[in-house]
XYZ file of C-alpha atoms in Angstrom:
653
model
C 95.154 84.012 124.930
C 91.397 82.311 124.172
C 89.583 84.595 122.433
C 85.991 84.155 120.645
C 85.484 84.076 116.655
C 82.970 85.249 115.085
C 81.955 82.441 112.241
C 84.552 79.060 111.578
C 87.794 79.523 110.527
C 88.806 79.791 106.713
C 91.778 77.798 105.659
C 94.566 79.917 105.786
C 95.283 80.927 101.974
C 98.423 81.717 99.981
C 99.290 85.650 99.578
C 98.118 86.944 96.680
C 99.378 87.133 92.299
C 98.517 90.503 92.710
C 99.464 90.975 88.645
C 97.645 87.928 87.518
C 94.761 88.790 84.913
C 93.949 91.038 81.726
C 91.973 94.551 80.986
C 88.451 94.133 81.707
C 88.403 90.749 83.063
C 86.188 89.848 85.746
C 86.133 87.234 87.797
C 83.640 85.690 91.583
C 86.740 82.772 91.634
C 89.797 83.396 90.811
C 92.354 82.809 93.728
C 95.198 84.248 92.310
C 93.742 87.667 93.267
C 91.758 86.138 97.101
C 93.275 88.281 99.759
C 94.104 86.497 103.215
C 90.271 85.299 104.990
C 89.063 88.672 106.981
C 87.018 88.819 109.680
C 87.041 90.127 113.812
C 87.043 87.847 117.021
C 86.467 89.286 120.469
C 88.320 87.927 123.429
C 86.796 85.609 126.133
C 86.963 88.750 129.236
C 89.608 91.010 130.278
C 92.640 88.768 131.185
C 92.529 86.959 127.333
C 92.894 90.312 125.777
C 95.612 91.127 128.169
C 97.334 88.148 127.190
C 97.071 89.096 123.640
C 97.895 92.978 123.529
C 101.202 91.740 125.683
C 101.973 89.239 123.243
C 102.154 91.089 120.001
C 104.034 93.793 121.105
C 106.589 91.682 122.839
C 106.792 89.723 119.152
C 106.984 93.768 118.197
C 109.439 95.584 120.527
C 113.730 96.380 119.772
C 115.983 97.887 121.493
C 115.104 101.090 121.004
C 111.174 100.322 122.589
C 108.993 101.536 120.208
C 110.542 103.974 118.543
C 107.923 107.090 118.829
C 104.942 106.886 118.878
C 103.462 108.417 115.680
C 104.098 110.864 113.752
C 103.944 113.994 115.237
C 102.439 116.353 112.431
C 103.381 120.532 111.340
C 103.604 122.659 114.285
C 100.781 125.143 115.050
C 100.090 128.266 116.577
C 96.646 129.407 118.657
C 95.997 130.518 121.791
C 96.060 128.277 125.539
C 92.597 129.725 126.829
C 88.777 129.914 125.669
C 88.121 133.749 124.518
C 84.794 134.669 123.962
C 84.765 138.527 121.101
C 81.609 139.603 121.159
C 80.850 141.953 117.959
C 78.305 144.786 116.852
C 75.939 141.942 115.401
C 75.037 139.969 116.999
C 74.755 136.132 116.045
C 71.434 134.444 115.121
C 68.847 135.685 117.648
C 65.896 132.521 118.542
C 63.841 134.228 116.236
C 65.905 134.005 112.920
C 65.691 130.441 113.778
C 61.912 130.083 112.711
C 63.055 132.272 109.592
C 63.675 129.409 106.371
C 66.816 129.702 105.266
C 68.299 131.046 101.874
C 68.670 127.948 99.405
C 72.997 127.461 100.590
C 75.870 124.656 100.098
C 76.822 121.993 102.057
C 80.522 120.743 103.118
C 81.002 118.847 99.764
C 81.111 115.008 101.262
C 81.719 111.030 99.312
C 77.951 109.920 100.671
C 74.180 112.150 101.549
C 73.810 111.165 104.421
C 76.525 111.225 105.661
C 78.666 115.514 106.371
C 81.745 115.079 106.910
C 84.556 117.594 109.492
C 85.585 120.368 107.377
C 86.638 123.726 107.930
C 83.582 126.213 107.044
C 79.771 124.986 107.503
C 77.039 127.399 107.172
C 72.796 126.359 107.603
C 71.854 129.895 105.673
C 71.637 131.593 108.707
C 74.958 131.341 110.087
C 78.821 131.082 108.421
C 80.434 128.761 111.054
C 84.964 128.774 109.523
C 87.083 127.371 112.015
C 90.509 130.360 110.851
C 93.346 132.006 113.191
C 92.993 129.333 116.114
C 89.910 130.161 116.750
C 85.703 129.733 116.002
C 84.357 132.511 113.717
C 81.347 132.757 113.450
C 79.430 134.707 110.418
C 76.353 136.262 110.204
C 75.338 136.103 105.695
C 72.580 138.522 105.909
C 74.355 141.172 106.937
C 77.855 139.997 106.050
C 79.505 140.885 109.673
C 81.407 138.847 111.789
C 78.797 138.495 114.739
C 81.280 136.381 117.107
C 84.520 135.035 117.781
C 85.476 131.985 119.953
C 89.279 131.810 121.353
C 89.402 127.332 121.596
C 90.926 125.921 123.975
C 94.338 125.393 124.526
C 96.735 122.755 126.994
C 99.958 123.255 128.434
C 102.924 121.612 126.656
C 100.489 121.392 123.591
C 99.573 124.311 120.743
C 96.479 123.702 119.404
C 96.740 122.452 115.768
C 94.518 124.720 114.320
C 95.329 124.318 110.149
C 94.428 120.868 110.832
C 91.162 120.863 113.343
C 87.849 120.543 112.088
C 84.589 120.636 113.165
C 80.518 119.165 112.270
C 77.849 121.666 113.015
C 74.392 120.463 113.936
C 71.251 122.563 115.316
C 72.758 125.112 117.763
C 76.039 122.698 118.262
C 79.122 122.737 117.123
C 82.082 120.098 117.641
C 85.671 121.601 117.216
C 87.823 117.690 116.322
C 90.940 119.229 117.298
C 94.121 116.686 116.039
C 97.270 117.449 119.121
C 100.155 118.351 118.821
C 104.392 118.790 121.933
C 105.337 121.872 121.397
C 108.851 120.187 121.646
C 110.403 116.726 119.906
C 111.262 113.555 121.259
C 115.159 113.415 122.407
C 114.613 110.048 124.125
C 116.457 108.037 122.094
C 119.413 109.709 123.312
C 120.359 109.224 126.824
C 122.634 111.089 129.354
C 125.168 110.198 130.908
C 125.363 107.720 133.466
C 121.857 107.295 133.159
C 121.840 104.435 130.218
C 120.039 102.296 131.548
C 118.060 104.363 133.902
C 113.794 104.234 133.549
C 113.251 107.508 131.261
C 109.610 108.782 130.866
C 107.756 108.391 127.862
C 107.502 110.441 124.281
C 104.859 113.194 124.394
C 102.363 111.855 122.941
C 99.617 113.439 120.245
C 96.515 114.257 121.556
C 92.989 114.637 119.835
C 90.882 117.000 121.276
C 86.842 117.585 120.890
C 85.693 120.542 122.063
C 81.458 120.475 121.913
C 80.165 124.721 121.140
C 76.716 126.186 122.351
C 75.703 128.860 119.035
C 72.593 129.705 119.942
C 73.894 132.891 121.635
C 77.248 134.139 122.529
C 78.757 131.124 121.499
C 80.274 128.776 124.512
C 82.018 125.911 124.864
C 80.367 123.252 126.604
C 81.537 120.360 126.491
C 85.014 118.411 126.096
C 87.317 115.377 126.435
C 90.509 114.587 126.009
C 92.376 111.157 124.801
C 96.091 110.846 123.733
C 95.003 109.165 120.859
C 95.744 110.494 116.181
C 92.653 111.765 115.149
C 91.416 109.514 111.609
C 88.378 110.909 110.554
C 84.252 111.071 111.391
C 81.480 110.968 109.842
C 77.559 112.622 111.423
C 74.246 111.875 110.559
C 71.080 114.018 112.378
C 73.266 114.364 115.842
C 74.922 111.921 115.695
C 78.906 111.600 115.083
C 81.484 108.877 115.286
C 84.303 109.858 115.304
C 87.736 107.684 114.661
C 91.145 107.114 116.055
C 93.642 105.207 116.778
C 96.327 104.493 119.755
C 99.640 103.154 120.045
C 100.647 101.301 123.870
C 101.958 103.680 126.517
C 105.367 102.229 127.752
C 107.884 103.324 128.673
C 111.461 102.101 128.128
C 114.268 102.386 129.497
C 117.321 104.257 127.251
C 119.732 101.751 125.938
C 123.732 101.840 126.212
C 125.070 103.238 123.159
C 128.178 102.245 124.377
C 129.990 100.844 121.466
C 131.842 97.777 122.833
C 129.391 94.300 122.675
C 126.755 96.542 120.906
C 125.077 93.755 119.641
C 124.616 92.186 122.992
C 123.314 95.065 124.539
C 120.834 95.651 121.828
C 120.127 92.187 122.691
C 119.184 92.679 126.010
C 117.749 95.640 125.567
C 115.801 94.025 123.720
C 114.550 91.074 126.222
C 114.722 93.024 129.091
C 111.535 95.495 127.608
C 109.805 92.987 126.503
C 109.569 90.919 130.593
C 108.812 95.377 130.640
C 105.593 94.475 128.281
C 104.067 91.678 130.061
C 104.283 93.308 133.172
C 102.490 96.211 131.629
C 98.764 97.262 132.522
C 96.432 97.074 129.660
C 95.054 100.469 130.330
C 98.961 101.245 128.679
C 96.739 100.127 125.395
C 93.039 100.848 125.288
C 92.847 105.087 125.089
C 91.272 107.120 127.919
C 88.614 108.956 126.491
C 88.671 112.799 129.574
C 85.636 114.265 129.049
C 85.492 117.234 131.588
C 88.593 118.510 133.020
C 89.453 119.457 137.013
C 87.795 117.055 139.704
C 85.040 116.749 136.937
C 86.883 114.545 134.943
C 85.994 111.365 134.104
C 87.922 108.660 131.735
C 85.853 106.252 129.438
C 87.151 102.983 128.322
C 86.515 100.500 125.775
C 84.904 97.387 127.572
C 87.415 94.870 126.771
C 83.917 93.541 125.533
C 83.746 95.951 122.929
C 87.775 95.464 121.448
C 88.449 92.440 118.923
C 91.334 92.420 116.458
C 91.468 90.019 113.226
C 91.943 86.348 113.326
C 94.596 85.796 111.900
C 97.211 88.637 113.842
C 96.809 91.337 116.419
C 98.947 94.389 116.203
C 100.196 96.558 118.767
C 97.781 100.134 117.965
C 94.350 100.296 119.364
C 91.482 101.679 115.792
C 89.477 103.672 118.651
C 85.328 104.197 116.980
C 83.372 106.227 119.123
C 79.715 108.051 119.602
C 78.741 111.254 120.112
C 75.387 112.826 120.457
C 75.622 116.315 120.057
C 71.932 117.195 120.972
C 73.259 115.477 124.736
C 76.583 116.835 125.463
C 79.753 114.539 125.602
C 79.344 112.097 127.828
C 80.287 108.315 127.689
C 81.943 108.162 123.872
C 80.641 104.251 124.165
C 84.297 103.715 122.946
C 84.497 100.350 120.930
C 88.015 98.919 120.157
C 90.230 96.929 117.448
C 94.027 95.298 117.991
C 94.193 96.803 114.114
C 95.954 100.043 112.303
C 93.151 102.326 110.364
C 93.691 104.709 107.651
C 91.151 105.472 105.948
C 87.244 106.475 106.876
C 83.836 105.602 104.389
C 80.355 106.084 105.591
C 77.419 106.704 104.303
C 74.665 107.171 106.811
C 73.894 103.639 107.751
C 77.412 101.893 107.797
C 81.021 102.776 108.446
C 84.371 101.768 107.260
C 87.249 101.800 108.256
C 90.513 100.308 106.784
C 93.920 99.621 107.474
C 97.181 97.679 106.367
C 97.754 94.683 107.804
C 101.407 95.577 110.205
C 103.917 93.101 108.648
C 102.868 94.820 105.458
C 104.421 98.219 107.073
C 107.665 99.669 106.540
C 110.444 97.317 105.257
C 110.465 93.124 105.887
C 112.543 91.295 108.892
C 115.626 91.017 107.686
C 115.667 87.043 105.453
C 111.861 87.718 105.066
C 110.923 87.356 101.424
C 108.612 90.636 100.487
C 105.004 91.102 100.893
C 102.568 92.094 98.394
C 100.412 94.527 99.895
C 96.789 94.310 100.711
C 93.851 95.823 102.181
C 91.813 94.836 105.452
C 88.429 96.126 106.140
C 86.120 96.444 108.852
C 81.751 97.383 109.023
C 80.343 98.580 111.340
C 75.869 99.111 111.063
C 75.579 102.841 112.175
C 72.156 102.966 112.361
C 71.679 103.258 115.536
C 71.725 105.595 117.934
C 74.169 103.822 119.994
C 77.653 102.158 119.953
C 78.095 100.817 116.549
C 77.461 97.576 116.161
C 80.424 95.294 113.778
C 79.132 93.778 111.200
C 81.471 91.693 108.747
C 85.455 92.220 107.135
C 87.478 91.628 104.763
C 90.969 92.600 102.308
C 91.400 93.446 99.298
C 95.585 93.047 97.231
C 95.798 96.434 96.930
C 96.397 99.893 98.752
C 93.749 102.701 98.478
C 93.989 106.016 97.092
C 91.108 108.296 99.575
C 87.509 107.144 101.080
C 86.267 107.149 97.480
C 87.958 104.183 96.297
C 85.590 102.620 97.957
C 81.070 102.673 97.590
C 78.747 100.499 99.773
C 75.445 99.795 96.812
C 72.884 96.988 96.577
C 74.401 95.682 99.025
C 77.789 94.991 98.257
C 80.861 97.210 99.086
C 83.412 98.159 95.293
C 86.558 98.547 96.281
C 89.252 99.533 94.424
C 92.762 98.849 94.838
C 96.265 99.315 93.181
C 99.386 96.824 93.951
C 102.390 96.780 93.522
C 103.838 93.505 93.039
C 106.526 92.362 95.500
C 110.512 93.901 94.096
C 112.384 92.260 91.879
C 116.563 93.073 91.856
C 117.409 94.951 88.746
C 113.254 96.020 88.009
C 112.495 99.307 87.413
C 109.966 101.041 87.787
C 108.274 98.264 90.196
C 105.328 96.252 88.859
C 101.588 98.162 89.449
C 98.336 97.317 88.269
C 95.154 98.149 89.801
C 91.202 96.378 90.609
C 88.259 96.717 90.482
C 86.731 94.693 93.616
C 83.090 93.710 95.081
C 82.860 92.378 98.470
C 79.489 90.635 100.105
C 78.750 89.752 102.789
C 78.838 86.351 103.545
C 78.239 85.589 107.490
C 81.503 87.908 109.254
C 83.537 88.095 106.071
C 83.332 90.652 103.746
C 83.791 87.885 100.212
C 84.621 88.592 97.058
C 81.867 88.154 94.287
C 83.350 89.681 90.981
C 85.945 91.608 90.375
C 87.159 93.973 87.366
C 90.613 93.299 86.873
C 93.918 94.700 84.449
C 93.010 98.947 84.963
C 96.366 101.106 84.205
C 99.490 98.269 83.989
C 101.585 100.338 85.240
C 100.235 103.298 86.273
C 98.603 104.388 89.416
C 94.871 105.032 90.983
C 94.207 109.088 90.769
C 90.885 109.133 91.568
C 87.776 107.270 91.618
C 83.930 108.214 91.572
C 81.373 104.904 92.376
C 77.314 106.830 90.536
C 75.297 103.920 91.421
C 75.678 101.165 88.781
C 79.181 102.444 87.633
C 82.049 103.291 88.233
C 84.808 106.141 86.889
C 87.988 104.916 87.338
C 91.205 106.943 87.094
C 95.186 105.311 86.261
C 98.213 107.598 84.982
C 101.737 107.664 84.247
C 102.086 110.136 81.564
C 98.343 109.236 80.127
C 95.658 110.111 81.241
C 93.238 106.242 81.041
C 89.311 106.740 82.340
C 87.931 103.264 82.684
C 83.880 103.401 82.854
C 83.018 100.900 84.619
C 79.514 99.063 84.745
C 78.231 97.117 87.132
C 75.221 96.301 87.320
C 75.802 92.659 87.862
C 78.069 92.826 90.351
C 79.667 88.798 89.912
C 80.363 90.174 86.925
C 81.513 93.629 86.511
C 82.984 94.952 82.927
C 84.630 97.637 81.968
C 82.360 99.297 79.702
C 84.604 102.065 78.434
C 87.880 103.519 77.805
C 89.048 107.360 77.332
C 93.260 107.971 77.249
C 93.980 111.440 76.895
C 97.492 113.315 78.446
C 96.688 114.871 82.150
C 94.706 113.589 84.814
C 91.560 114.153 86.347
C 92.798 114.103 90.709
C 88.772 114.743 91.478
C 85.565 113.976 89.685
C 81.936 115.738 90.083
C 78.478 114.268 88.840
C 76.954 117.275 86.694
C 74.109 118.275 86.831
C 72.487 117.284 83.569
C 75.222 113.281 83.581
C 78.415 114.467 83.072
C 81.586 114.374 84.782
C 84.086 117.003 85.431
C 86.820 116.505 86.052
C 89.456 118.173 88.268
C 93.550 117.539 87.929
C 96.852 118.729 86.165
C 97.266 118.242 82.305
C 101.258 117.050 81.164
C 102.204 116.670 77.853
C 102.711 112.861 76.479
C 106.061 112.521 78.965
C 104.135 112.663 81.598
C 105.128 115.783 83.267
C 102.567 117.743 84.550
C 102.281 121.074 83.160
C 99.419 123.426 85.252
C 95.783 123.127 86.086
C 93.216 121.537 83.525
C 90.258 120.972 84.268
C 87.878 117.675 81.677
C 84.276 117.843 80.771
C 83.211 114.094 80.317
C 80.106 112.278 78.562
C 79.681 109.185 79.561
C 76.491 107.918 78.296
C 78.642 106.042 75.790
C 81.330 105.640 74.774
C 83.474 108.311 77.346
C 84.521 111.295 74.668
C 85.968 114.354 75.945
C 84.001 117.479 75.552
C 85.367 120.025 76.737
C 88.403 121.008 78.887
C 90.185 124.671 80.533
C 93.914 125.013 81.118
C 95.846 126.618 83.989
C 99.538 126.066 82.848
C 101.611 126.867 86.301
C 98.781 126.492 88.403
C 97.515 124.020 90.024
C 94.699 123.200 92.686
C 93.899 122.174 95.997
C 90.570 119.645 94.829
C 92.891 117.159 93.647
C 94.186 115.688 97.025
C 90.483 117.355 98.855
C 86.958 117.274 98.154
C 85.942 119.691 99.886
C 88.040 122.787 98.365
C 86.269 122.079 95.775
C 82.112 123.411 94.618
C 79.645 123.010 92.430
C 76.571 124.889 92.101
C 74.292 122.358 89.663
C 71.313 125.224 88.882
C 74.152 128.048 87.494
C 77.249 125.166 86.250
C 78.856 128.371 88.840
C 82.221 125.817 89.385
C 84.204 126.962 92.573
C 88.773 125.433 92.963
C 91.378 127.066 94.542
C 94.314 127.591 92.412
C 97.856 128.526 93.531
C 100.322 128.489 91.441
C 104.221 127.536 92.805
C 106.827 129.390 91.278
C 104.909 132.639 92.676
C 103.181 131.095 95.380
C 99.749 133.519 94.848
C 96.929 131.472 94.991
C 93.607 132.613 94.437
C 89.716 131.349 93.913
C 89.186 130.630 90.513
C 85.698 130.759 89.333
C 84.303 128.531 86.237
C 80.495 127.927 84.423
C 79.662 124.065 83.194
C 77.637 123.204 81.078
C 76.094 120.706 79.416
C 78.762 121.470 75.908
C 81.977 123.867 77.401
C 83.457 125.482 80.401
C 84.326 128.995 80.222
C 86.351 130.692 82.767
C 84.311 133.711 85.025
C 86.525 134.948 86.747
C 89.320 135.049 90.225
C 88.340 136.663 94.014
C 91.332 136.894 95.799
C 92.164 137.612 99.817
C 94.968 140.147 99.821
C 97.824 139.439 98.046
C 97.244 135.868 97.490
C 99.969 134.411 99.338
C 100.363 132.759 102.880
C 96.969 133.573 105.190
C 95.521 134.860 102.191
C 94.939 131.446 100.736
C 91.709 130.430 99.776
C 90.852 127.612 100.641
C 87.294 126.695 100.690
C 84.002 128.383 99.197
C 80.251 128.289 99.511
C 77.023 129.278 98.244
C 73.779 131.480 100.561
C 71.154 132.727 98.366
C 72.992 134.721 96.371
C 76.143 135.359 97.437
C 79.542 133.705 97.700
C 81.795 132.576 100.156
C 85.814 132.369 99.688
C 87.808 131.561 102.644
C 90.960 131.870 104.003
C 93.100 131.551 107.549
C 92.978 135.988 106.943
C 88.959 136.598 106.005
C 86.192 135.711 104.978
C 84.670 137.802 101.466
C 81.749 137.793 100.182
C 81.356 138.068 95.791
C 78.269 138.561 94.088
C 78.254 134.936 92.533
C 76.184 136.352 89.213
C 78.914 138.956 88.523
C 81.553 138.014 90.908
C 81.460 142.475 92.280
C 82.485 142.408 96.082
C 80.844 142.647 98.005
C 82.663 142.324 101.810
C 85.473 141.884 103.020
C 85.187 140.012 106.704
C 88.681 140.317 108.350
C 89.759 137.225 110.962
C 90.606 138.396 114.864
C 93.741 137.194 115.246
C 94.923 134.727 117.838
């Protein structure tokens, strides 16, 4: 196999000793925390690409093949056709397009320059929501559902309506829908007498992209389908970058289940499967992206020159980054592929980062192999142009990420916060953990460590991270909540400049209008047992201190793990989070007023009985109206008094 290398191969490094350093220490050249060198290499043509993919997959195949390719996730219901239902109230007219939109909130995103898919979007003139397997278009001026649009389904699949998300650009909406098979796969149980007969592969999950025109009554104007798992997406202007992953599409015979010579049978089955892999075509690894339907459908794949792999290994899964300009419709998505896994996406409008865990570190180590320390690979793309993303550099850091908020680009550097778990040792409980903040700088095609702060929360894990300019706020937790304030003005010598320990933890951190930090999370007793919802206001101007708090015993908020569910309106301090009480099943939108010195309850907004379809999921502001959304409908509420203005039930499936 030949590969074209983007940079001279760095010398091999020993896997890091993750738990070195002391609290608040910083270093730029400590080899004890260096992760293995990381960069991408491309291939000298399709033959080299196919040889590499076959070899990597053959090394990992077993008697049962590669297993079920992806977890299916929860099934969801949804209608299978495309249907438009017109309400009594028309949608925004062409004349409305020239009318200035009232002040309105957008999706609570990580970076202002990169919009993120969500359940609800608004431009102030219209609200577009996903509920009941349909696109619901609301006129906020009249408090009416103007239109609903049934989204396309597919034979053998159900639309995962609870997982679908949308992006909005002008008069066009892009709906991103993960689809799951309607039936579970039982391919490991061969029929009698058919143990070694070929069998079809398992039903595969799909990603369906649907482009909708909203200039009048909404209508579908384009679709794209692929046998991939949706990871995430970002949009700047009208250009969306969609990240998906896929596993090889190879059918393996069912192995024999006969008790005689089972080990010998499995050995033969493994070798037979390796031979199948060695004969598989390139299309088994390169996913196809099919635009349109029927005779007009056209399938696109990544060109061999746009596929690369990490220099130190070749994965069996394929990570693909697609480029779609909503203003031009759906056509060639210009896919870029990496033979690696991907789980977390971070973007800021000019750069797109995708991170993943190397395959050798996923799952249990092979028998007889020494435990390996975890690390996370990071791949950076330049997305400033309208075409294909341009690969820039890759790096690797010890440990694993909490979510995209553990990443931040600033001043040409990437800041990454991770928690590392030491390789297990017999008799050690619990495993030793420690968190570290790394600063990575670009060195040609590599993202190299230039600075770090180690020793954060020994024995704990990161529960939230927020980067604001040259300052990082990191919360770790096991029994108490240490909030670390980290000065990153000198990226080569970052330092902890403050630390606050309190019971409980903040799972989401948000900057307020007066420079303080609002945390939403869980209260806890001295033993670390969580007791309910906790909102905390932190003054971080000097040594961090909590200046106000609000507690709701027995409750929890989806904002803990879903920042899109959080609403903060800076002009008034109105803060809205969905709240549930697991014991009773009740749900509501909790409205708080956050000032520079206090947090007070304004009230609560409920949908129906507050349970089931009435569980509030999102909220937004349009003018002086607070809108809250559940799968059952939308409620318009006076933002100042919380007086009810209108209830809009959503059309049923």
